[in-house]
XYZ file of C-alpha atoms in Angstrom:
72
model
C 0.000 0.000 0.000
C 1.257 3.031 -0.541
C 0.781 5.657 1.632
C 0.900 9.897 1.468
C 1.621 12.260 3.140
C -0.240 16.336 3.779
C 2.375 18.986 4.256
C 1.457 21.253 7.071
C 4.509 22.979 6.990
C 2.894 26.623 6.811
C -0.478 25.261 6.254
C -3.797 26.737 6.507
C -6.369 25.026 8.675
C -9.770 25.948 8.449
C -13.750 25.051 8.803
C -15.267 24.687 5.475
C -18.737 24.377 4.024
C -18.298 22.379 0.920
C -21.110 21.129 -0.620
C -22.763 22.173 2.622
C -21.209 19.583 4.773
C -21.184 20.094 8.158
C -17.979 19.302 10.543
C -16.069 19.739 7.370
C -12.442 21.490 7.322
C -9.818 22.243 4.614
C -6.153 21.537 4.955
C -4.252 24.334 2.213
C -0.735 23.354 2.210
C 1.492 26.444 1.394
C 2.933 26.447 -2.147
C 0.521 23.770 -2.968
C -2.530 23.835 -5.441
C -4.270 21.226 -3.892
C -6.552 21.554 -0.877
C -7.565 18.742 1.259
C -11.202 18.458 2.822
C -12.086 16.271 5.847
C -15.891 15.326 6.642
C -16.250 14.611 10.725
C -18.991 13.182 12.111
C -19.911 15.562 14.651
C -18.858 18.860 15.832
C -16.202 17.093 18.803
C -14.798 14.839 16.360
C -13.911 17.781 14.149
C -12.406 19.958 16.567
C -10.685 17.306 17.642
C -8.907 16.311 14.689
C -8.306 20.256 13.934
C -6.390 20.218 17.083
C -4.437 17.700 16.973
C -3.319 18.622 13.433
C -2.709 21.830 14.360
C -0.456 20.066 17.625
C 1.374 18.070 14.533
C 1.660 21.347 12.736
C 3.258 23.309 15.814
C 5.420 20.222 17.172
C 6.882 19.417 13.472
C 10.683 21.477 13.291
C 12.505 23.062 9.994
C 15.704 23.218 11.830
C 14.862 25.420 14.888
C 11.984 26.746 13.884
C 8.820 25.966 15.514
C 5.302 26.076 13.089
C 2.636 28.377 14.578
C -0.968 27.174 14.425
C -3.908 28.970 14.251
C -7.204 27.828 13.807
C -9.838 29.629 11.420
């Protein structure tokens, strides 16, 4: 199998309302055409997956540097 990866090196995390889905959010990686959509199941699954990408986001290191995460 193979498997891929979502760069969230200076990524943009956000709710979205595609096709009117709700729990919905979009992962925009920087530099990156593509935009990745994620359908929850309820409002607590959603945030939690939000936050713990956006824990990934701020633990993952480019030498020193730390990512900031906000939330939109």
């Amino acid at each position: 199998s193979t498997s891929k990866r979502i760069s969230l090196v200076n990524a943009e995390i956000s709710e979205s309302h595609m096709d009117k889905k709700s729990y919905a959010f979009r992962i925009k990686p920087r530099n990156h055409r593509r935009a990745f959509y994620i359908h929850a199941e309820n409002e607590l699954e959603q945030n939690n997956w939000m936050q713990a990408i956006c824990f990934a986001k701020a633990a993952g290191r480019l030498g020193d540097n730390s990512q900031a995460c906000v939330l939109q």
